[in-house]
PDB file of C-alpha atoms in Angstrom:
ATOM      1  CA  MET F 134      50.850 -31.580  48.001  1.00 51.00           C
ATOM      2  CA  SER F 135      48.205 -30.643  45.735  1.00 71.00           C
ATOM      3  CA  SER F 136      47.142 -33.662  43.692  1.00 88.00           C
ATOM      4  CA  PRO F 137      44.744 -33.272  40.672  1.00 88.00           C
ATOM      5  CA  VAL F 138      42.237 -35.090  42.451  1.00 88.00           C
ATOM      6  CA  LEU F 139      42.006 -33.016  45.367  1.00 88.00           C
ATOM      7  CA  HIS F 140      42.193 -29.437  43.623  1.00 90.00           C
ATOM      8  CA  ALA F 141      39.130 -30.758  41.298  1.00 92.00           C
ATOM      9  CA  PHE F 142      37.164 -31.599  44.162  1.00 92.00           C
ATOM     10  CA  TYR F 143      37.678 -27.796  45.634  1.00 92.00           C
ATOM     11  CA  VAL F 144      36.342 -26.895  42.012  1.00 94.00           C
ATOM     12  CA  GLY F 145      33.731 -28.861  42.270  1.00 94.00           C
ATOM     13  CA  ARG F 146      33.132 -27.574  45.446  1.00 94.00           C
ATOM     14  CA  ALA F 147      32.737 -24.375  44.899  1.00 95.00           C
ATOM     15  CA  LEU F 148      30.933 -24.592  41.334  1.00 95.00           C
ATOM     16  CA  ALA F 149      28.377 -26.739  43.330  1.00 95.00           C
ATOM     17  CA  ASP F 150      28.169 -23.784  46.091  1.00 94.00           C
ATOM     18  CA  ALA F 151      28.051 -20.872  43.261  1.00 95.00           C
ATOM     19  CA  VAL F 152      25.776 -22.516  41.127  1.00 96.00           C
ATOM     20  CA  ASN F 153      23.393 -23.327  44.470  1.00 94.00           C
ATOM     21  CA  GLU F 154      23.191 -19.849  45.480  1.00 95.00           C
ATOM     22  CA  ARG F 155      22.723 -18.610  41.798  1.00 95.00           C
ATOM     23  CA  ALA F 156      19.440 -20.894  41.599  1.00 95.00           C
ATOM     24  CA  GLU F 157      18.260 -19.666  44.905  1.00 94.00           C
ATOM     25  CA  ARG F 158      18.951 -15.464  43.544  1.00 94.00           C
ATOM     26  CA  LEU F 159      17.065 -17.050  40.846  1.00 94.00           C
ATOM     27  CA  LEU F 160      14.061 -18.734  42.327  1.00 93.00           C
ATOM     28  CA  THR F 161      13.971 -15.917  45.091  1.00 93.00           C
ATOM     29  CA  ASP F 162      13.909 -12.853  42.049  1.00 91.00           C
ATOM     30  CA  GLY F 163      11.334 -15.059  40.240  1.00 92.00           C
ATOM     31  CA  LEU F 164       8.529 -15.804  42.975  1.00 90.00           C
ATOM     32  CA  SER F 165       8.786 -11.966  43.821  1.00 92.00           C
ATOM     33  CA  LEU F 166       8.084 -11.288  40.579  1.00 91.00           C
ATOM     34  CA  VAL F 167       5.370 -13.962  40.324  1.00 91.00           C
ATOM     35  CA  GLY F 168       3.900 -12.048  43.837  1.00 91.00           C
ATOM     36  CA  LYS F 169       4.123  -9.058  42.525  1.00 91.00           C
ATOM     37  CA  PHE F 170       2.018 -10.072  38.792  1.00 91.00           C
ATOM     38  CA  ASP F 171      -0.338 -11.613  41.674  1.00 90.00           C
ATOM     39  CA  ALA F 172      -0.484  -8.143  43.835  1.00 90.00           C
ATOM     40  CA  GLU F 173      -0.972  -5.956  40.407  1.00 92.00           C
ATOM     41  CA  GLN F 174      -3.720  -7.761  38.596  1.00 92.00           C
ATOM     42  CA  ARG F 175      -5.962  -8.122  42.559  1.00 90.00           C
ATOM     43  CA  GLU F 176      -5.248  -4.612  42.500  1.00 92.00           C
ATOM     44  CA  TYR F 177      -6.331  -3.753  38.445  1.00 91.00           C
ATOM     45  CA  PHE F 178      -9.436  -6.575  38.872  1.00 91.00           C
ATOM     46  CA  ARG F 179     -10.367  -4.238  42.384  1.00 90.00           C
ATOM     47  CA  GLN F 180     -10.172  -1.221  40.116  1.00 92.00           C
ATOM     48  CA  PHE F 181     -11.967  -2.203  37.196  1.00 92.00           C
ATOM     49  CA  THR F 182     -14.728  -3.898  39.937  1.00 91.00           C
ATOM     50  CA  GLU F 183     -14.851  -0.968  41.276  1.00 90.00           C
ATOM     51  CA  GLU F 184     -14.972   1.425  38.490  1.00 92.00           C
ATOM     52  CA  VAL F 185     -17.879  -1.051  37.072  1.00 91.00           C
ATOM     53  CA  MET F 186     -19.773  -0.661  40.199  1.00 91.00           C
ATOM     54  CA  VAL F 187     -19.640   3.504  39.865  1.00 91.00           C
ATOM     55  CA  ARG F 188     -20.833   2.874  36.881  1.00 91.00           C
ATOM     56  CA  ALA F 189     -23.296   0.740  37.567  1.00 89.00           C
ATOM     57  CA  GLN F 190     -24.555   3.348  40.073  1.00 88.00           C
ATOM     58  CA  GLN F 191     -24.231   5.855  37.450  1.00 89.00           C
ATOM     59  CA  ALA F 192     -26.969   4.408  34.857  1.00 88.00           C
ATOM     60  CA  GLU F 193     -29.243   3.517  38.142  1.00 87.00           C
ATOM     61  CA  ALA F 194     -29.294   6.981  39.582  1.00 85.00           C
ATOM     62  CA  GLU F 195     -29.714   8.302  35.860  1.00 84.00           C
ATOM     63  CA  ALA F 196     -32.643   6.002  35.091  1.00 83.00           C
ATOM     64  CA  GLY F 197     -34.570   7.016  38.278  1.00 78.00           C
ATOM     65  CA  VAL F 198     -33.360   3.558  40.004  1.00 65.00           C
ATOM     66  CA  SER F 199     -32.471   3.193  43.782  1.00 59.00           C
ATOM     67  CA  TYR F 200     -31.278  -0.476  44.879  1.00 56.00           C
ATOM     68  CA  ALA F 201     -28.668   0.584  47.207  1.00 52.00           C
ATOM     69  CA  GLY F 202     -28.910  -3.266  48.268  1.00 52.00           C
ATOM     70  CA  THR F 203     -32.433  -2.182  50.160  1.00 48.00           C
ATOM     71  CA  THR F 204     -35.090  -4.597  49.644  1.00 48.00           C
ATOM     72  CA  PRO F 205     -37.852  -3.781  47.732  1.00 49.00           C
ATOM     73  CA  ALA F 206     -41.104  -2.289  49.336  1.00 51.00           C
ATOM     74  CA  ALA F 207     -44.593  -4.577  49.776  1.00 49.00           C
ATOM     75  CA  GLY F 208     -46.134  -2.691  46.787  1.00 51.00           C
ATOM     76  CA  SER F 209     -43.172  -3.224  44.324  1.00 53.00           C
ATOM     77  CA  GLY F 210     -43.385  -6.587  43.481  1.00 58.00           C
ATOM     78  CA  THR F 211     -45.337  -6.259  40.346  1.00 64.00           C
ATOM     79  CA  ASP F 212     -43.207  -3.313  39.120  1.00 83.00           C
ATOM     80  CA  LEU F 213     -39.874  -5.712  39.692  1.00 84.00           C
ATOM     81  CA  GLN F 214     -41.338  -8.460  37.790  1.00 84.00           C
ATOM     82  CA  ALA F 215     -42.038  -6.101  35.161  1.00 85.00           C
ATOM     83  CA  THR F 216     -37.836  -5.255  35.205  1.00 87.00           C
ATOM     84  CA  ILE F 217     -37.350  -9.138  34.914  1.00 87.00           C
ATOM     85  CA  ASP F 218     -39.544  -9.748  32.292  1.00 86.00           C
ATOM     86  CA  THR F 219     -38.605  -6.708  30.480  1.00 88.00           C
ATOM     87  CA  LEU F 220     -34.701  -7.741  30.477  1.00 91.00           C
ATOM     88  CA  ARG F 221     -35.599 -11.262  29.583  1.00 92.00           C
ATOM     89  CA  ALA F 222     -37.121 -10.005  26.340  1.00 90.00           C
ATOM     90  CA  GLU F 223     -34.327  -7.699  25.614  1.00 91.00           C
ATOM     91  CA  ILE F 224     -31.834 -10.896  25.806  1.00 91.00           C
ATOM     92  CA  ALA F 225     -33.658 -12.764  23.525  1.00 91.00           C
ATOM     93  CA  GLN F 226     -33.957 -10.346  21.365  1.00 92.00           C
ATOM     94  CA  VAL F 227     -29.908  -9.691  21.296  1.00 91.00           C
ATOM     95  CA  ARG F 228     -29.446 -13.251  21.734  1.00 91.00           C
ATOM     96  CA  VAL F 229     -31.550 -13.588  18.033  1.00 91.00           C
ATOM     97  CA  ALA F 230     -29.368 -10.878  17.005  1.00 89.00           C
ATOM     98  CA  LEU F 231     -25.955 -12.325  18.038  1.00 90.00           C
ATOM     99  CA  GLN F 232     -27.480 -15.418  16.289  1.00 89.00           C
ATOM    100  CA  GLN F 233     -28.140 -13.193  12.687  1.00 89.00           C
ATOM    101  CA  TYR F 234     -24.732 -12.190  13.005  1.00 87.00           C
ATOM    102  CA  ARG F 235     -23.086 -14.873  12.791  1.00 87.00           C
ATOM    103  CA  THR F 236     -25.305 -16.628  10.382  1.00 86.00           C
ATOM    104  CA  THR F 237     -24.667 -13.711   8.016  1.00 87.00           C
ATOM    105  CA  SER F 238     -20.816 -13.563   8.646  1.00 82.00           C
ATOM    106  CA  GLN F 239     -20.125 -17.207   8.061  1.00 76.00           C
ATOM    107  CA  VAL F 240     -21.793 -16.596   4.692  1.00 56.00           C
TER     108      VAL F 240
END
């Protein structure tokens, strides 16, 4: 004796189980993709940071500057201050040039 209600119950139950399994699989796959993307981005950022540091070290070597995380010698305080002043002046020049560029590009 198979009633339509009993049949509908089993169909509904099977449907719920199938939907639940599919949703679980999709969620697991989605989380896996997010984890993979996150890991790839972290690796990309690590490689990018490493590349920037290598370039900075090359630029230091070409300029004859040796920082390497050491503290400056006692007599080099004036050299450091002069470098800071030079960098500030260059930053000011870049700001002026950028402002001029923005002004001319708006016209």
